[in-house]
Short mmCIF file of N, CA and C and ligand atoms in Angstrom, two decimals:
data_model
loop_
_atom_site.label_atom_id
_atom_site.label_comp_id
_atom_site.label_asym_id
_atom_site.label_seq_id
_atom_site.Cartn_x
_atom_site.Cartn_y
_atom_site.Cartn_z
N UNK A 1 75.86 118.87 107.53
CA UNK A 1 76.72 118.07 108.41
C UNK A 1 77.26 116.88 107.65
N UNK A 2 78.40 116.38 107.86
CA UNK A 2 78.80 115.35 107.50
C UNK A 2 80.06 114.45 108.22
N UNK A 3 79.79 113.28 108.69
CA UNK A 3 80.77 112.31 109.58
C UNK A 3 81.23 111.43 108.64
N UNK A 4 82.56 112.02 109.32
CA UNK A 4 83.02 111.08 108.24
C UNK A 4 83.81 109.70 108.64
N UNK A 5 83.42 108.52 108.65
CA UNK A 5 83.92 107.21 109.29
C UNK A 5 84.69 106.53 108.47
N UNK A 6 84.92 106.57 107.72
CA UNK A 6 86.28 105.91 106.61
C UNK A 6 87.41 106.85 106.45
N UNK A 7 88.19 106.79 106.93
CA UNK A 7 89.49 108.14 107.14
C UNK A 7 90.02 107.84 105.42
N UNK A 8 90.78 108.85 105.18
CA UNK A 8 91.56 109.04 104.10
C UNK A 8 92.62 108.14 104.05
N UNK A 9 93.11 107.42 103.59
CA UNK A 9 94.85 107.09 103.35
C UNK A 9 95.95 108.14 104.28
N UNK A 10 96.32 107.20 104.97
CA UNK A 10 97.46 107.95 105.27
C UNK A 10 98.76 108.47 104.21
N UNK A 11 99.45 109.28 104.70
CA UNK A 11 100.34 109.99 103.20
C UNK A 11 101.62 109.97 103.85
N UNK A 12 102.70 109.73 103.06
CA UNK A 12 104.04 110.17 103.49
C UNK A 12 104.23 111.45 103.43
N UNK A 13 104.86 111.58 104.26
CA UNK A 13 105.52 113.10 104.73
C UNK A 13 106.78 113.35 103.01
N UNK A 14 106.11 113.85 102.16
CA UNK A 14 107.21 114.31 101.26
C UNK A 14 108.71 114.55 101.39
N UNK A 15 109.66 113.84 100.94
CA UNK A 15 111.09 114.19 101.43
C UNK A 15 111.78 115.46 101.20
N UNK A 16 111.14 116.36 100.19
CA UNK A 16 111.38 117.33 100.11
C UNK A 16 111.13 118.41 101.52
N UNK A 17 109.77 117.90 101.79
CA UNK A 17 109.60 118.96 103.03
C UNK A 17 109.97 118.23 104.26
N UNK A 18 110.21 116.63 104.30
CA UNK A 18 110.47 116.52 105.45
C UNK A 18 111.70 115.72 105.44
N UNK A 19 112.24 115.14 106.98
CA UNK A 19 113.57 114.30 106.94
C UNK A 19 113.27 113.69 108.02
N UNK A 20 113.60 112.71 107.61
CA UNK A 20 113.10 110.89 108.13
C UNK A 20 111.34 110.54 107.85
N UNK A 21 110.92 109.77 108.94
CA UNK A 21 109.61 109.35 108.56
C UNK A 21 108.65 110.07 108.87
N UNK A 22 107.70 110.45 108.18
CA UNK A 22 106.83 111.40 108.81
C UNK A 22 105.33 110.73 107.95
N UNK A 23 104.12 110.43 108.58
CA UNK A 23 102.77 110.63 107.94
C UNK A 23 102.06 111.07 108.60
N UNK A 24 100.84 111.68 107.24
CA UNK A 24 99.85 112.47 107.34
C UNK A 24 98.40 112.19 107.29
N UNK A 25 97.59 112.18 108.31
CA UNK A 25 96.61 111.78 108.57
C UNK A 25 95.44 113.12 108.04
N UNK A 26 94.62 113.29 107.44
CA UNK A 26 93.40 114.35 107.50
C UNK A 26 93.21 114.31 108.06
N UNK A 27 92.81 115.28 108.94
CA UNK A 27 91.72 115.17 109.80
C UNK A 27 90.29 115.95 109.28
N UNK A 28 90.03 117.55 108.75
CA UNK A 28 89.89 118.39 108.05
C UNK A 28 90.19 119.47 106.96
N UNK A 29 89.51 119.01 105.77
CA UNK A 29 90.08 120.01 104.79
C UNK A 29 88.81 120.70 103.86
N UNK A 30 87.84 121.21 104.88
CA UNK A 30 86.41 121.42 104.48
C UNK A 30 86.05 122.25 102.95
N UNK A 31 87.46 123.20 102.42
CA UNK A 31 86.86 123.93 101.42
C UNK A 31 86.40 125.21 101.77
N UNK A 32 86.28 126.14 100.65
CA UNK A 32 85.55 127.92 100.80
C UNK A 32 84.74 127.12 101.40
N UNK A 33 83.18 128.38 102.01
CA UNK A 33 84.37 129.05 102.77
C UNK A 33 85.17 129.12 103.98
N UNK A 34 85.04 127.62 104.33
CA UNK A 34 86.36 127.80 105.78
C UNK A 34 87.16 127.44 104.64
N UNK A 35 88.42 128.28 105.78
CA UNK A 35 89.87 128.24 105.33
C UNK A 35 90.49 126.89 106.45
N UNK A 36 90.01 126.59 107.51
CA UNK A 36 90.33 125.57 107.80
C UNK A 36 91.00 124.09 107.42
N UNK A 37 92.39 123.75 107.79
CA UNK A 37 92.98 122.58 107.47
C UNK A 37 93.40 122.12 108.80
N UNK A 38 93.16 120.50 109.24
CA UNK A 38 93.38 120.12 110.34
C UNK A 38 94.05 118.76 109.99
N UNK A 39 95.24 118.35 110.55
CA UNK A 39 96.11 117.38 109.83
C UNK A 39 96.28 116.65 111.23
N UNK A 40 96.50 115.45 110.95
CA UNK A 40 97.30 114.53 112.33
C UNK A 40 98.77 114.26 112.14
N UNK A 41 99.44 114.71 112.51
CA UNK A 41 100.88 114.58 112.28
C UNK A 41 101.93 113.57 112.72
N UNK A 42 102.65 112.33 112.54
CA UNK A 42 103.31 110.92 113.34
C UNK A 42 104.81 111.21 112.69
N UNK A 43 105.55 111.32 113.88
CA UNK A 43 107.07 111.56 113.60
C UNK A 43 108.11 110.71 114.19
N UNK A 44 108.16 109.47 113.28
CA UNK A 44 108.95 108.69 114.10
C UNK A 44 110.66 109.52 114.86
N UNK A 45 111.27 108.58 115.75
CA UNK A 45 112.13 109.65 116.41
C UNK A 45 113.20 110.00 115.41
N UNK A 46 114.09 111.53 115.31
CA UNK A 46 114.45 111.72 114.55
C UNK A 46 114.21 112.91 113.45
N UNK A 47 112.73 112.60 112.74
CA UNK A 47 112.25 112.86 112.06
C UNK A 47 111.46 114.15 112.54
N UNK A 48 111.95 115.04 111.20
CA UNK A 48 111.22 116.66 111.61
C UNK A 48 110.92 117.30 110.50
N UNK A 49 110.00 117.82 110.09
CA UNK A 49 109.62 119.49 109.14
C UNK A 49 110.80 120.01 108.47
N UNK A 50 110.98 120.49 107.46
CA UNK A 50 111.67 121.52 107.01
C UNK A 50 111.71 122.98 107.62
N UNK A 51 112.47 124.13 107.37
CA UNK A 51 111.83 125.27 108.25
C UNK A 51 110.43 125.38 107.03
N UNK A 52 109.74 126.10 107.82
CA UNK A 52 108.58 126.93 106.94
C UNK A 52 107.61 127.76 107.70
N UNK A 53 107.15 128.38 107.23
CA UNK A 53 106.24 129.32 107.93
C UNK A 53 104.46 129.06 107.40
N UNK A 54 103.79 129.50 107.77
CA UNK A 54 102.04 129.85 107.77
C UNK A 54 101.67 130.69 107.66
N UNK A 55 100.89 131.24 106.76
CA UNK A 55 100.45 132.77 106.46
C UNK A 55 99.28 133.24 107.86
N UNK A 56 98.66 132.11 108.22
CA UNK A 56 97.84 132.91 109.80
C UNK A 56 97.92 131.87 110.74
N UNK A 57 99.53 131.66 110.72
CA UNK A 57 99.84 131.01 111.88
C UNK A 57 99.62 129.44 111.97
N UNK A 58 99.73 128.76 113.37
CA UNK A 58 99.47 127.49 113.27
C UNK A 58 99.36 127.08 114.92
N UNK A 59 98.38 126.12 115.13
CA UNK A 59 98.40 125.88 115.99
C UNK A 59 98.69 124.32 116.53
N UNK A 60 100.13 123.50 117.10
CA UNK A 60 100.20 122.27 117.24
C UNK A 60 99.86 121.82 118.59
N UNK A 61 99.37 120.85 118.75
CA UNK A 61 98.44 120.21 119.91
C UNK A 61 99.46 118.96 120.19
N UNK A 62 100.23 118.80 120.61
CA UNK A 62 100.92 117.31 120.96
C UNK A 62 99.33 116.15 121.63
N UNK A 63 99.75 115.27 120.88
CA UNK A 63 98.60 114.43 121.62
C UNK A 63 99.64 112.93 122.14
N UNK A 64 100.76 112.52 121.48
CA UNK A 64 101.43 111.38 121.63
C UNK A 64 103.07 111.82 121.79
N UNK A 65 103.94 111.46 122.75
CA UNK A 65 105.23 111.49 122.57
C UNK A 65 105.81 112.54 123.22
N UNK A 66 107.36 113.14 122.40
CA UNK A 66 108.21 113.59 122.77
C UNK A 66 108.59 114.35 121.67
N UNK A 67 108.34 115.43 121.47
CA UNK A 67 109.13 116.47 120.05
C UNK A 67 109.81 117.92 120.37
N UNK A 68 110.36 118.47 119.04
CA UNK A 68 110.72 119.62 119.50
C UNK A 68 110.48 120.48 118.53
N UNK A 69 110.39 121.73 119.11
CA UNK A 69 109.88 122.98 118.34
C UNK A 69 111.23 124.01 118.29
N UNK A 70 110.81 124.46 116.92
CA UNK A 70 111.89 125.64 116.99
C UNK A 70 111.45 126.53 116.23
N UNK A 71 111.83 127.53 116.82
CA UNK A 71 111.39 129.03 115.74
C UNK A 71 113.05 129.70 115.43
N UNK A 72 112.70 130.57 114.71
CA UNK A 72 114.07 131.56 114.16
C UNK A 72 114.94 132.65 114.77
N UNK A 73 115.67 131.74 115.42
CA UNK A 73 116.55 133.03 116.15
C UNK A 73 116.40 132.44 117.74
N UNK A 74 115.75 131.32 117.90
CA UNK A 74 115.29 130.80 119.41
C UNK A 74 115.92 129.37 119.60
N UNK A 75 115.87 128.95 120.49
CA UNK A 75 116.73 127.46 120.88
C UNK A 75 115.27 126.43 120.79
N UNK A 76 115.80 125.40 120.41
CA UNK A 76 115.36 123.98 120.40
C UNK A 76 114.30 123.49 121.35
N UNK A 77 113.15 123.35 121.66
CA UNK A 77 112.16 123.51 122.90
C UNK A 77 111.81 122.06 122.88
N UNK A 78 111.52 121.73 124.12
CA UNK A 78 110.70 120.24 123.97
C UNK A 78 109.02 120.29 124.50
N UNK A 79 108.29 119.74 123.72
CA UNK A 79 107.21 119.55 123.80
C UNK A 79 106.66 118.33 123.77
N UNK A 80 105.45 117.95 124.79
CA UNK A 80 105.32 116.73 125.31
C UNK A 80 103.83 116.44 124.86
N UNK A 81 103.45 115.20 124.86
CA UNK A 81 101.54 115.07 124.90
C UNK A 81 101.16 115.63 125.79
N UNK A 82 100.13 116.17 125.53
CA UNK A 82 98.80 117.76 126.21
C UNK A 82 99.84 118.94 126.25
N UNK A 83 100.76 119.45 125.52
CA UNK A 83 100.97 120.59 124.99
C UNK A 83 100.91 120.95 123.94
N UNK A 84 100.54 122.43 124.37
CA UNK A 84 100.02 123.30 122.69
C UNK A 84 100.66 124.34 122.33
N UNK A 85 101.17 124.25 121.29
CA UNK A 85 101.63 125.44 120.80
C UNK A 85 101.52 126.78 119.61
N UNK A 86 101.57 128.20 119.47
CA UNK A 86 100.91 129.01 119.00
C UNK A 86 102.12 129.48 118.12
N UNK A 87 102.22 129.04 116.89
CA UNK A 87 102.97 129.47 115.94
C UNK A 87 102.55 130.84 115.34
N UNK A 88 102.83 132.23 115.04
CA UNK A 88 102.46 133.20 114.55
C UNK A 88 102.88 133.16 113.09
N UNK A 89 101.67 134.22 112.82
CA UNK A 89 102.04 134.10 111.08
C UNK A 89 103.07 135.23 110.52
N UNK A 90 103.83 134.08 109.42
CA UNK A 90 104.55 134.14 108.97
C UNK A 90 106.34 133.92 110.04
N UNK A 91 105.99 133.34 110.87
CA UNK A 91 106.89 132.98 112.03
C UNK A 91 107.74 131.74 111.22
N UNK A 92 108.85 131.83 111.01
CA UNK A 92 110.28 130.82 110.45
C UNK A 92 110.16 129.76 111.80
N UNK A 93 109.91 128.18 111.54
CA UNK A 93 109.65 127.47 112.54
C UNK A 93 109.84 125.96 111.92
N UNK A 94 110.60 125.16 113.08
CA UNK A 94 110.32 123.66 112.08
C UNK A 94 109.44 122.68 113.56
N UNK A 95 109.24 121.96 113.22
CA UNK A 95 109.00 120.74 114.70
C UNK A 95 108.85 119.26 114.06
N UNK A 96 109.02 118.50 115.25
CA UNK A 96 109.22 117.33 115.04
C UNK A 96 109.41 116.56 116.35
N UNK A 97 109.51 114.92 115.93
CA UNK A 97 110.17 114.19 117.05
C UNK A 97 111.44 114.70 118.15
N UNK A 98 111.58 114.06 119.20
CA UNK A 98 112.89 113.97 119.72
C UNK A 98 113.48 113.00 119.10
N UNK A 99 115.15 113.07 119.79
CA UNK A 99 115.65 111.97 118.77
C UNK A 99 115.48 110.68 119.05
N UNK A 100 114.99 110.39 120.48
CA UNK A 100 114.79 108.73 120.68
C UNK A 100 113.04 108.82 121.06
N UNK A 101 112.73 109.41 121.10
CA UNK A 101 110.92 109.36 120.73
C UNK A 101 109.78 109.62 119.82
N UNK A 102 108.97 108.79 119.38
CA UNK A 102 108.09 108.88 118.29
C UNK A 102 107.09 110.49 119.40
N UNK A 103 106.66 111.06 117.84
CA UNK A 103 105.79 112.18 118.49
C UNK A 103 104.62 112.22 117.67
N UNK A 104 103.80 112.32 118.05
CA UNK A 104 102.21 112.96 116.90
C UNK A 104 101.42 114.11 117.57
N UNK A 105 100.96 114.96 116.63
CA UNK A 105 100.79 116.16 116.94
C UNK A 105 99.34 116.59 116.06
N UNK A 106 98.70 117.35 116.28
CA UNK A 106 97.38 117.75 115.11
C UNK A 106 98.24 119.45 115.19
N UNK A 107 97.80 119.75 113.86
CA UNK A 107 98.69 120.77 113.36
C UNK A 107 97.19 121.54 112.44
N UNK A 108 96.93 122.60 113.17
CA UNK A 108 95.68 123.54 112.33
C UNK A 108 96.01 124.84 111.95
N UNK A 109 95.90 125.10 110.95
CA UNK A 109 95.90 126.18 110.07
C UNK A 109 94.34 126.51 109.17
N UNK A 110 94.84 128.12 109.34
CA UNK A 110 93.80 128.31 108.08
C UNK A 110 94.51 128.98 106.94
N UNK A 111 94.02 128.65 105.67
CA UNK A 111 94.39 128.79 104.26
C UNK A 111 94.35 130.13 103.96
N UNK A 112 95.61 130.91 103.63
CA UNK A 112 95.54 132.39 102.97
C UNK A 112 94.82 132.16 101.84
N UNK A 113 94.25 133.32 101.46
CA UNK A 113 93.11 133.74 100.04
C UNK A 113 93.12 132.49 98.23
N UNK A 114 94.76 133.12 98.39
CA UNK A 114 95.77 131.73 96.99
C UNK A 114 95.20 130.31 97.89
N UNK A 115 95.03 129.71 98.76
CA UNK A 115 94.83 128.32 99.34
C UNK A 115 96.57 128.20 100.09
N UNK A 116 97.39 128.49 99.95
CA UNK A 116 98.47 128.74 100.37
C UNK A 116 98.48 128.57 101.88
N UNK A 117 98.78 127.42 102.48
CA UNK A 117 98.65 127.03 104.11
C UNK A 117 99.88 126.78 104.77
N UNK A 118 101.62 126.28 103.92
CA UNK A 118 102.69 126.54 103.90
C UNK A 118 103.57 127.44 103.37
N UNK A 119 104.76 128.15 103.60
CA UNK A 119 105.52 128.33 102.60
C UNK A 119 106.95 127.52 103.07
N UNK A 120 107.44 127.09 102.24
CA UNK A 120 108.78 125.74 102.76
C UNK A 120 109.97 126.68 102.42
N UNK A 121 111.19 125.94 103.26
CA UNK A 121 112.01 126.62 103.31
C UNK A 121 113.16 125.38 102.84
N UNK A 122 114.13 125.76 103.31
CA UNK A 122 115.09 124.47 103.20
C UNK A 122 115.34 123.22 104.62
N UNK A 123 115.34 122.29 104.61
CA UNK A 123 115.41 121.10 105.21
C UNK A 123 116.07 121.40 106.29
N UNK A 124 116.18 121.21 107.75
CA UNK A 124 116.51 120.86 108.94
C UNK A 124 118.01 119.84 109.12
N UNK A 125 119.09 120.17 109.08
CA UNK A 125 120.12 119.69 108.92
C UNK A 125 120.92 118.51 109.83
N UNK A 126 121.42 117.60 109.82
CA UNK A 126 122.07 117.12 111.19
C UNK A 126 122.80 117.95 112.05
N UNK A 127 123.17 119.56 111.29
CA UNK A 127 124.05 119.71 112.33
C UNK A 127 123.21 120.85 112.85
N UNK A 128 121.93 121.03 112.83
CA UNK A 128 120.90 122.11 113.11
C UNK A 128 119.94 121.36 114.05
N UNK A 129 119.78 119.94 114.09
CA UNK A 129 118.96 119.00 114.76
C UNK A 129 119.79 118.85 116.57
N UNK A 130 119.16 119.02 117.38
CA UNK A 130 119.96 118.14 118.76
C UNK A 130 119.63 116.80 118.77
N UNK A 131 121.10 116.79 118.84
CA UNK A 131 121.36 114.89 118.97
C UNK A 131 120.89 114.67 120.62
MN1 LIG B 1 104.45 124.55 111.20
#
């Protein structure tokens, strides 16, 4: 067992994978053999994911705010705090804030065999975003 009471550094959301502000909180990243990764996710408004997919899926938990989800080939969804959502693997998907609300979300995945827990796609556009 181990508790852990000193959290990690929070991290910027890479600009490559993301657009506007985004940080990353650990929550879990235990190692073989869980494949388990559990992240806290803060999206000021605006700010969203690149597309990308998950090799066994993903599961986001809204805990704060106002965001939106999108998958490939589907319209723009809004998701609120105490909703959850069931990303399938290898499912084309981005999420993020709304545009005038901050959102945070815990975002769990488990790690394909390579450690491989994303694959990124290209960036979320202004004219792909609802204003
Ligand atoms: Mn995702």
């Amino acid at each position: 067992m181990h508790i852990t009471r000193n959290r990690p550094d929070s991290l910027p959301g890479p600009a490559r994978n993301f657009t506007g502000t985004v940080w990353l909180d650990e929550i879990a990243d235990p190692g073989a053999p869980s494949r388990l990764v559990v992240m806290n996710v803060h999206f000021a408004p605006g700010a969203r994911t690149a597309w990308h997919r998950h090799p066994h899926g993903q599961v986001l938990h809204v805990t704060e705010g106002q965001g939106l989800v999108r998958r490939r080939g589907g319209p723009a969804e809004t998701v609120r705090s105490g909703d959850t959502v069931w990303i399938e693997p290898g499912e084309w998907h981005w999420h993020g804030a709304a545009p005038r609300s901050f959102m945070t979300h815990l975002a769990v995945v488990e790690a394909a065999d390579d450690g491989t827990t994303i694959d990124w796609a290209a960036p979320v556009g202004d004219d792909e975003y609802p204003a």
